[in-house]
PDB file of C-alpha atoms in Angstrom:
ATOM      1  CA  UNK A   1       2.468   4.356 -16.485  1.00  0.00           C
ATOM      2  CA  UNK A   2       1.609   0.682 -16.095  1.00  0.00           C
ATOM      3  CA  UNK A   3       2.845  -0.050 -12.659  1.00  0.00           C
ATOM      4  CA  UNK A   4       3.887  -3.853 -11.836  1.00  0.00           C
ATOM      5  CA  UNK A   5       2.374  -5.972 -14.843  1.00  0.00           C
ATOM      6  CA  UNK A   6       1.743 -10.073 -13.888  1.00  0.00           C
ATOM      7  CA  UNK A   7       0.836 -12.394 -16.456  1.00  0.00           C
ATOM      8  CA  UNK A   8      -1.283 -14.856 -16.743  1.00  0.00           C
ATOM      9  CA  UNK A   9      -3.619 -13.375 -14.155  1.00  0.00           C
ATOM     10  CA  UNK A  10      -4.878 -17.187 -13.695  1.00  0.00           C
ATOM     11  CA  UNK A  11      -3.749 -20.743 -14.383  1.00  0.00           C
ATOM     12  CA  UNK A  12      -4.533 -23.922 -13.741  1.00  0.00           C
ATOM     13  CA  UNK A  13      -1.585 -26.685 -13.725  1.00  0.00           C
ATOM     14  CA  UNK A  14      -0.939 -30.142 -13.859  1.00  0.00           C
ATOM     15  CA  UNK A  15       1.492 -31.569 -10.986  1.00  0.00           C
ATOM     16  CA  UNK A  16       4.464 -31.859 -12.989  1.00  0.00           C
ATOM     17  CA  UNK A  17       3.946 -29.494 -15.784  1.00  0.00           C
ATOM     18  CA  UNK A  18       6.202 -26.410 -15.522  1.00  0.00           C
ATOM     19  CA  UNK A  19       5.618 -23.179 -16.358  1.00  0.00           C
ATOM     20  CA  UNK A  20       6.837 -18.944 -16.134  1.00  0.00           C
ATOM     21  CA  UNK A  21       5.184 -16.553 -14.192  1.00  0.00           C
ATOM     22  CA  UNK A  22       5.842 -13.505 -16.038  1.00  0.00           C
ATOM     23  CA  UNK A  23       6.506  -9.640 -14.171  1.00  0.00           C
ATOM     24  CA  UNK A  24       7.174  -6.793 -16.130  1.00  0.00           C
ATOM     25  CA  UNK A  25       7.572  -2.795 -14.083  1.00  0.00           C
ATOM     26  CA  UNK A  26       8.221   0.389 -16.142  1.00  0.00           C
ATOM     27  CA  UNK A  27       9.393   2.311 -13.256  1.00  0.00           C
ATOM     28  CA  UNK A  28      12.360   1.729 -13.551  1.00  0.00           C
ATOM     29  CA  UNK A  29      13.213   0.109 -10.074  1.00  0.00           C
ATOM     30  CA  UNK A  30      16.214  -2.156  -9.676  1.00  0.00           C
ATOM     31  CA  UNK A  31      14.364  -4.069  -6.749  1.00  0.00           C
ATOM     32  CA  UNK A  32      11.807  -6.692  -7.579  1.00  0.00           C
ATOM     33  CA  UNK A  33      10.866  -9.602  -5.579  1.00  0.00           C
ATOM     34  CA  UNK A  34       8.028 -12.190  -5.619  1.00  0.00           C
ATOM     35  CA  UNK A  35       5.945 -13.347  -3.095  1.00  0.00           C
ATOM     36  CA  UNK A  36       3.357 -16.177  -2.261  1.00  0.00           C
ATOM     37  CA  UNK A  37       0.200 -15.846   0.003  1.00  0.00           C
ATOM     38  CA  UNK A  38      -1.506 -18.914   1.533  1.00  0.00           C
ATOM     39  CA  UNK A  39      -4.690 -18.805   3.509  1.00  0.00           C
ATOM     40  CA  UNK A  40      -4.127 -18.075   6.771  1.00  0.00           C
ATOM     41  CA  UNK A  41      -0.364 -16.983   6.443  1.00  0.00           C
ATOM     42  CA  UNK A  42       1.209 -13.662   5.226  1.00  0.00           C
ATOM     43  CA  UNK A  43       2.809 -13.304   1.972  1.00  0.00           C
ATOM     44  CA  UNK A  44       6.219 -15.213   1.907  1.00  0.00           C
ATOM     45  CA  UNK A  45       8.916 -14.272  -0.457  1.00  0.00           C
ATOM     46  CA  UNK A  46      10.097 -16.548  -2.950  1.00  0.00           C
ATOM     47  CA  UNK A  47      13.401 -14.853  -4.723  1.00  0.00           C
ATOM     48  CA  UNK A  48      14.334 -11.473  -4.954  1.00  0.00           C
ATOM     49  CA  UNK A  49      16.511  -9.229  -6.887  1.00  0.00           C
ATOM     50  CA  UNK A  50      18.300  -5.819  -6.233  1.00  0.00           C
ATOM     51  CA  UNK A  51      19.189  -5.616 -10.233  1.00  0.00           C
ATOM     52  CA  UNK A  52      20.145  -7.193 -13.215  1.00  0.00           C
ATOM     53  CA  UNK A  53      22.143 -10.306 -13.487  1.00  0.00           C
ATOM     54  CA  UNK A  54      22.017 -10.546  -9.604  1.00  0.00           C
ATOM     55  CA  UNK A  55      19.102 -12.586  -7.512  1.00  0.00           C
ATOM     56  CA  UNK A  56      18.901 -14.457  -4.014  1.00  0.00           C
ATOM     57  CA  UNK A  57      16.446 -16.409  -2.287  1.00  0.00           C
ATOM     58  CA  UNK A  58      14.192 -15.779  -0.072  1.00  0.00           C
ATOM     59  CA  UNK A  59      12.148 -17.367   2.793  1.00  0.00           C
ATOM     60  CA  UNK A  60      10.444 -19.938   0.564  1.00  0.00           C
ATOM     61  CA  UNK A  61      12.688 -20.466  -2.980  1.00  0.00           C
ATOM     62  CA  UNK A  62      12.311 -24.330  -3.354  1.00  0.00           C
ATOM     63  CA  UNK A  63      10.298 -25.214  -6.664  1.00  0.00           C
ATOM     64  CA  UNK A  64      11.151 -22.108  -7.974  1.00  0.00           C
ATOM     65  CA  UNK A  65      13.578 -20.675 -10.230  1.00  0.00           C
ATOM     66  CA  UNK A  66      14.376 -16.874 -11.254  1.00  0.00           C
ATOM     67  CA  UNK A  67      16.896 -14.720 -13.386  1.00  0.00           C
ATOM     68  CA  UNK A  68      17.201 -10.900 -14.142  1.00  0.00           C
ATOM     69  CA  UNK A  69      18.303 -10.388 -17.316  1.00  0.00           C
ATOM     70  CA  UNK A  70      16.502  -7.207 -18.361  1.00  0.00           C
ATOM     71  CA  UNK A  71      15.910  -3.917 -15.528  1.00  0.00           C
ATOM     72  CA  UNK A  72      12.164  -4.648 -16.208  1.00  0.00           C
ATOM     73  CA  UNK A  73      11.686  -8.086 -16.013  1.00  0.00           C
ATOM     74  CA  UNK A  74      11.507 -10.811 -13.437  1.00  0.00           C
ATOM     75  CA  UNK A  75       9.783 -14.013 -14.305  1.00  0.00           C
ATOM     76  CA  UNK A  76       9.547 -16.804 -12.241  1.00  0.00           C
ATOM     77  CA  UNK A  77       9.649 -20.250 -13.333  1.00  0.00           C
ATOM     78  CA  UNK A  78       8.120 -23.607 -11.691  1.00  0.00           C
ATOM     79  CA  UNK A  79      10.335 -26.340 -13.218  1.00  0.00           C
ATOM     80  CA  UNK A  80       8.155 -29.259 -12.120  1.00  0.00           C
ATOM     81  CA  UNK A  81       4.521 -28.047 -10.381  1.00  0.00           C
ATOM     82  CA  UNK A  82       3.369 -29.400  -7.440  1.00  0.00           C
ATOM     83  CA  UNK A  83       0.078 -29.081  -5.840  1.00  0.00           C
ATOM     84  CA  UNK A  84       1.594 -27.269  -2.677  1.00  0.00           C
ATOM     85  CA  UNK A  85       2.653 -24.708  -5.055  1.00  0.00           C
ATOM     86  CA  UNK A  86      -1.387 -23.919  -5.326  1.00  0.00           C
ATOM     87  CA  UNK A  87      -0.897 -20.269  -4.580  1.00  0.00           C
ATOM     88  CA  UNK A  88      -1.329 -16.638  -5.593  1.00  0.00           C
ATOM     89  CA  UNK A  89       1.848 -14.944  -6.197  1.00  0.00           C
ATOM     90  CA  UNK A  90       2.548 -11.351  -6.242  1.00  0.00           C
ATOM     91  CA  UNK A  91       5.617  -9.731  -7.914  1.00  0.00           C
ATOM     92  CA  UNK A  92       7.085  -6.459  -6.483  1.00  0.00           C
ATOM     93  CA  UNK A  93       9.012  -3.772  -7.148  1.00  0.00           C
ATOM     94  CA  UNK A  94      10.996  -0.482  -5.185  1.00  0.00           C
ATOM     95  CA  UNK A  95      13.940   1.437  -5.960  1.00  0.00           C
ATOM     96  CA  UNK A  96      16.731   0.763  -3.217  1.00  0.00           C
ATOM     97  CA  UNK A  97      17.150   2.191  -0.200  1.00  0.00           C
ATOM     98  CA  UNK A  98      13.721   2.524   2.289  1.00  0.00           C
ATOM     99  CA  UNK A  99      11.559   3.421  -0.562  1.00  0.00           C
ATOM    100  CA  UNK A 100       7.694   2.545  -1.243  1.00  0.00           C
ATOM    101  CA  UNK A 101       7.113  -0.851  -2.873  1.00  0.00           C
ATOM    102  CA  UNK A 102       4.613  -1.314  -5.356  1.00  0.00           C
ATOM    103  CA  UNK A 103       2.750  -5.194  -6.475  1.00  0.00           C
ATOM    104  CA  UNK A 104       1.395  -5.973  -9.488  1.00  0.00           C
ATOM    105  CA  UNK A 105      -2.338  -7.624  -9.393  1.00  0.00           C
ATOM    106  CA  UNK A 106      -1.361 -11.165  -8.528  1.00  0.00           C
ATOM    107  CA  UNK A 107      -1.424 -14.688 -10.379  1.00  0.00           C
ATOM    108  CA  UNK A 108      -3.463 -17.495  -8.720  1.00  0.00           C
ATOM    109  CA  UNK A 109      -2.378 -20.660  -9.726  1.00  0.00           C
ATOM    110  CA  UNK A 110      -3.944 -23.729  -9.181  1.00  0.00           C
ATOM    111  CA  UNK A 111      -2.176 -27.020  -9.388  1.00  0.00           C
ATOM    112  CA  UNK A 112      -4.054 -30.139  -9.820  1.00  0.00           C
TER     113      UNK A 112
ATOM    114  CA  UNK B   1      13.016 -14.521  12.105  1.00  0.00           C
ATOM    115  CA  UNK B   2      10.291 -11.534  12.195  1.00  0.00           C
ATOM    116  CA  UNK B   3       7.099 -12.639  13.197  1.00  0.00           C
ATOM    117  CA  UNK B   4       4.137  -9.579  12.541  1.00  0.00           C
ATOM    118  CA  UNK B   5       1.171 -10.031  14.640  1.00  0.00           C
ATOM    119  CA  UNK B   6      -2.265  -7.854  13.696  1.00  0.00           C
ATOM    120  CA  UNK B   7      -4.770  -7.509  16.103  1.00  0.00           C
ATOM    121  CA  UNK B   8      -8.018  -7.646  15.074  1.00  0.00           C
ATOM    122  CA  UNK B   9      -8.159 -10.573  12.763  1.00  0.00           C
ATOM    123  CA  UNK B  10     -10.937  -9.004  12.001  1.00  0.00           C
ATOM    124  CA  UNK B  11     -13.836  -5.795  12.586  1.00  0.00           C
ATOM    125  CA  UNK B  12     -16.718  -4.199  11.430  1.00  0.00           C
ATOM    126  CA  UNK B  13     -18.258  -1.228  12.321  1.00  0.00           C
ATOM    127  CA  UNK B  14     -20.664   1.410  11.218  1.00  0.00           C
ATOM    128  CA  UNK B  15     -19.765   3.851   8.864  1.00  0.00           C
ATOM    129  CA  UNK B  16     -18.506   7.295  10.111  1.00  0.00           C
ATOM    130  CA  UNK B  17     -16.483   5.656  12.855  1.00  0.00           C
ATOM    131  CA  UNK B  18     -13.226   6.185  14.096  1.00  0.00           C
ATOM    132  CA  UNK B  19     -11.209   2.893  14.358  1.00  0.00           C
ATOM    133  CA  UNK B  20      -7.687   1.814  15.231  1.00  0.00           C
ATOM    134  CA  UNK B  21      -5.545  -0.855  13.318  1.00  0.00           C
ATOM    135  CA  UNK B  22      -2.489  -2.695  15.167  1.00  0.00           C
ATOM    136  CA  UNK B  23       0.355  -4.279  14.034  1.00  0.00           C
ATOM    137  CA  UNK B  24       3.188  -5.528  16.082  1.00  0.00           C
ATOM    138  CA  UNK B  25       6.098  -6.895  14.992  1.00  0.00           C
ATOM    139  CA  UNK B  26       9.292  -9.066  16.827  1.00  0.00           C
ATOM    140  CA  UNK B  27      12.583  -7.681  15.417  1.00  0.00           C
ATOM    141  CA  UNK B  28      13.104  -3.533  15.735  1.00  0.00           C
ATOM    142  CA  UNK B  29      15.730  -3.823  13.493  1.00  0.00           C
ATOM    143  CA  UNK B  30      13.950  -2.378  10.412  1.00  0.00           C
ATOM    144  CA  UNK B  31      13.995   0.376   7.823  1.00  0.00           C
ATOM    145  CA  UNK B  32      11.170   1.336   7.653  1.00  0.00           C
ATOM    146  CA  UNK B  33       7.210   0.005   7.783  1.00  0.00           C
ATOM    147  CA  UNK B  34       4.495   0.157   5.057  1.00  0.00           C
ATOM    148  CA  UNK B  35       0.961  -0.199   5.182  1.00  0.00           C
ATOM    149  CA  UNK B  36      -1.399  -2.047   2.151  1.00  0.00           C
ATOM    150  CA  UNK B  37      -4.904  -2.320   1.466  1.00  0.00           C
ATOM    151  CA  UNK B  38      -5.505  -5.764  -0.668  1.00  0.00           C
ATOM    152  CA  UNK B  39      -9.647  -6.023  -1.476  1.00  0.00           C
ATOM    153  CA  UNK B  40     -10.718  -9.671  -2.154  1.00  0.00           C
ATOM    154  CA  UNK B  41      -9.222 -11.403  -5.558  1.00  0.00           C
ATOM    155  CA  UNK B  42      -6.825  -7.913  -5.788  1.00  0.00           C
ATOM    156  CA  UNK B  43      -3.312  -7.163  -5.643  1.00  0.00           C
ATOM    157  CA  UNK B  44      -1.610  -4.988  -2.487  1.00  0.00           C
ATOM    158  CA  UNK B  45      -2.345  -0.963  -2.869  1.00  0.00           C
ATOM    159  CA  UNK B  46       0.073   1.074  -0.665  1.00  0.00           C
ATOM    160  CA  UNK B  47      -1.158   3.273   1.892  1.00  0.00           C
ATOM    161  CA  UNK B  48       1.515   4.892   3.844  1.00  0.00           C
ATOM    162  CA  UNK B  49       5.288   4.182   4.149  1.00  0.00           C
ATOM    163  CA  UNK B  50       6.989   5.273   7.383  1.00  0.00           C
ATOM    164  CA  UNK B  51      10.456   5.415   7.746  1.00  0.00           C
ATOM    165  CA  UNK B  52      12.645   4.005  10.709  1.00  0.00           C
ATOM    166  CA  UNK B  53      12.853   7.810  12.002  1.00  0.00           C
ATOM    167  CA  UNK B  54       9.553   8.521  11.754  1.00  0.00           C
ATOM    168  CA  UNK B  55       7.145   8.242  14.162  1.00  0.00           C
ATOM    169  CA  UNK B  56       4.225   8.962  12.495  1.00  0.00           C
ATOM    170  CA  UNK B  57       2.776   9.683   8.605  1.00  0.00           C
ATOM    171  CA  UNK B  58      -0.529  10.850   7.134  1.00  0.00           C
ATOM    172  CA  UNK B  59      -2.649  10.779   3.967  1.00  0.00           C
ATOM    173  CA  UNK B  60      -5.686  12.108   4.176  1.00  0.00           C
ATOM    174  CA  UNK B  61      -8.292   9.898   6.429  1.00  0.00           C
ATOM    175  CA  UNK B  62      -5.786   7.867   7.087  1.00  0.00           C
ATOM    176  CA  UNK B  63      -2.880   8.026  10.210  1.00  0.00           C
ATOM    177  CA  UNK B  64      -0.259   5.918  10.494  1.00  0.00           C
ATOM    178  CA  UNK B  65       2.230   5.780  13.846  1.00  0.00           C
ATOM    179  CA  UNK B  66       5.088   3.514  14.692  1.00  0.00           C
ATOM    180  CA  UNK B  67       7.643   2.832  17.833  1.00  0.00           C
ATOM    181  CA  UNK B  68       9.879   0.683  16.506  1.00  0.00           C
ATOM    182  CA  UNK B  69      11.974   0.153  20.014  1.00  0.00           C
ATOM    183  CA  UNK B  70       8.645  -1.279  21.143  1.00  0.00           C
ATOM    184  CA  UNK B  71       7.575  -2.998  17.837  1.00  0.00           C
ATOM    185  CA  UNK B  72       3.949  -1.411  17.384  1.00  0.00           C
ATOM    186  CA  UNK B  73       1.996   0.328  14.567  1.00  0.00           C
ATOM    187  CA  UNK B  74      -1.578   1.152  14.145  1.00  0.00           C
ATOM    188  CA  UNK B  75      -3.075   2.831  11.717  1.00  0.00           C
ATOM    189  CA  UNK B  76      -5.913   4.998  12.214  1.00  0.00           C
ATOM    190  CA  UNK B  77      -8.889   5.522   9.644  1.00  0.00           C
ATOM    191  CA  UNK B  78     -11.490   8.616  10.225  1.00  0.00           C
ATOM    192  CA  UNK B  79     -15.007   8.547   9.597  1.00  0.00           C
ATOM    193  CA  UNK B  80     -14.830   5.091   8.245  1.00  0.00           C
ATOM    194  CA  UNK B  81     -16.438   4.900   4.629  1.00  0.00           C
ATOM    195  CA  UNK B  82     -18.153   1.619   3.114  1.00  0.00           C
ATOM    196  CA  UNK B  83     -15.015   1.861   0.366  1.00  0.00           C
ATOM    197  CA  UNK B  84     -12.676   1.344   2.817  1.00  0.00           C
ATOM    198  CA  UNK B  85     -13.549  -2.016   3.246  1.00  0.00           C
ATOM    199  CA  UNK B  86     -11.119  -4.369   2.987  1.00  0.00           C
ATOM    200  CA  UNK B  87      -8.523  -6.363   4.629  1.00  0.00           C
ATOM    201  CA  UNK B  88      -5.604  -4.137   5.658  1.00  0.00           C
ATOM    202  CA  UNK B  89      -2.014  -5.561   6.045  1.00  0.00           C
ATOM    203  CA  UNK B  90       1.569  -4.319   7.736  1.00  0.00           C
ATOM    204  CA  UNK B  91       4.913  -5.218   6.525  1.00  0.00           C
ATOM    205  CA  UNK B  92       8.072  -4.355   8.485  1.00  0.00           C
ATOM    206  CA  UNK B  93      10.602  -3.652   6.142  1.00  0.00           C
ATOM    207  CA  UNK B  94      14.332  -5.166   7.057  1.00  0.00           C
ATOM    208  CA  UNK B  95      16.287  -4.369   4.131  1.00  0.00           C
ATOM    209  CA  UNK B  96      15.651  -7.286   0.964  1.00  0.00           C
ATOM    210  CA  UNK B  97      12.265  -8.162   2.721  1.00  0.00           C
ATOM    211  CA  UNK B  98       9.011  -7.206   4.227  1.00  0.00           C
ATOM    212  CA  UNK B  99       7.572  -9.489   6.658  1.00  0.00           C
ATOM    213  CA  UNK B 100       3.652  -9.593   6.193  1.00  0.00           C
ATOM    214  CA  UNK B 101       0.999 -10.210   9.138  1.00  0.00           C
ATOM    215  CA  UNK B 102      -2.251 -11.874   7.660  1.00  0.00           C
ATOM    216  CA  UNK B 103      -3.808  -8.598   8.216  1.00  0.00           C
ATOM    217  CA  UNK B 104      -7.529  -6.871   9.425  1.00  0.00           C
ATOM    218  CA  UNK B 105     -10.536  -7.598   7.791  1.00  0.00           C
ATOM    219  CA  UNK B 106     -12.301  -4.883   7.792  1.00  0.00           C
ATOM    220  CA  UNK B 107     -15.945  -4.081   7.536  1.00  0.00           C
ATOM    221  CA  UNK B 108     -17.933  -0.608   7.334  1.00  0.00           C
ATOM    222  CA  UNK B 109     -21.626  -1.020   7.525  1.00  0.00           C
ATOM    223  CA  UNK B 110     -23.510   2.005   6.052  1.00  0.00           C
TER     224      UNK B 110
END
């Protein structure tokens, strides 16, 4: 039982290049989100999605891009990367309801 | 907008000591609370969940209370260990989102 799975687990961009963070969870949960955490700040979500075919925003969605088209996956995509995006991102998952989230291991991405 | 606020910033102590974790948070309107460990360059581990009902929820060393009409949580760690350092965060649940303080770094000396 894998968990939350992120891939790459690092990356280094150029501003403008774009790019897919990729999230994979074999639990089975119909909730996954991804967040963003910034020195000094909390994490911030990004977008968010409480199953397939169906995603919203969240606190901080501009740059970014999402879709559900599988249970398990949930990638995120940067169309156009800017260095304010510089950032480790977290992907999460729960079942619905008030249940127990879990994150994967993170993705820091550097944008230069 | 919920705002989480976790006192220390940080704390270090000397191994075998009892210590006390807050968290406060603005909006009392949640579903539930959940406390994370994240060590440096790691992802978030889960420690305890506690539901909007609860008041308070335990796994092993670790004890984890909240009043949500007053918006407070600590979490209490016995006989600190070396291994549980780290820096510890609280996230208020309110349905699609948890709101995340920038947590405690914590510290145990041996």
């Amino acid at each position: 039982n894998a968990g939350v799975t992120q891939t790459p687990k690092f990356q280094v961009l150029k501003t403008g290049q774009s790019m897919t963070l990729q999230c994979a969870q074999d639990m089975n949960h119909e909730y996954m989100s991804w967040y963003r955490q910034d020195p000094g700040m909390g994490l911030r979500l990004i977008h968010y999605s409480v199953g397939a075919g169906i995603t919203d925003q969240g606190e901080v969605p501009n740059g970014y891009n999402v879709s559900r088209s599988t249970t398990e996956d949930f990638p995120l995509r940067l169309l156009s990367a800017a260095p304010s995006q510089t950032s480790v991102y977290f992907c999460a998952s729960r079942r619905p309801g008030t249940t127990e989230a879990f994150f994967g291991q993170g993705t820091r991405l550097t944008v230069v | 907008k919920q705002e989480v606020t976790q006192i220390p910033a940080a704390l270090s102590v000397p191994e075998g000591e009892n210590l006390v974790l807050n968290c406060s948070f603005t909006d009392s309107a949640i579903y539930n609370l959940q406390w994370f460990r994240q060590d440096p360059g790691k992802g978030l581990t889960s420690l305890l969940l506690i539901q909007s009902s609860q008041r308070e929820q335990t796994s092993g060393r670790l004890n984890a209370s909240l009043d949500k009409s007053s918006g407070r949580s600590t979490l209490y760690i016995a006989a600190s260990q070396p291994g549980d350092s780290a820096t510890y965060l609280c996230a208020p649940n309110t349905g699609n989102q948890f709101y995340f303080g920038t947590g405690t770094s914590l510290t145990v000396i041996p």
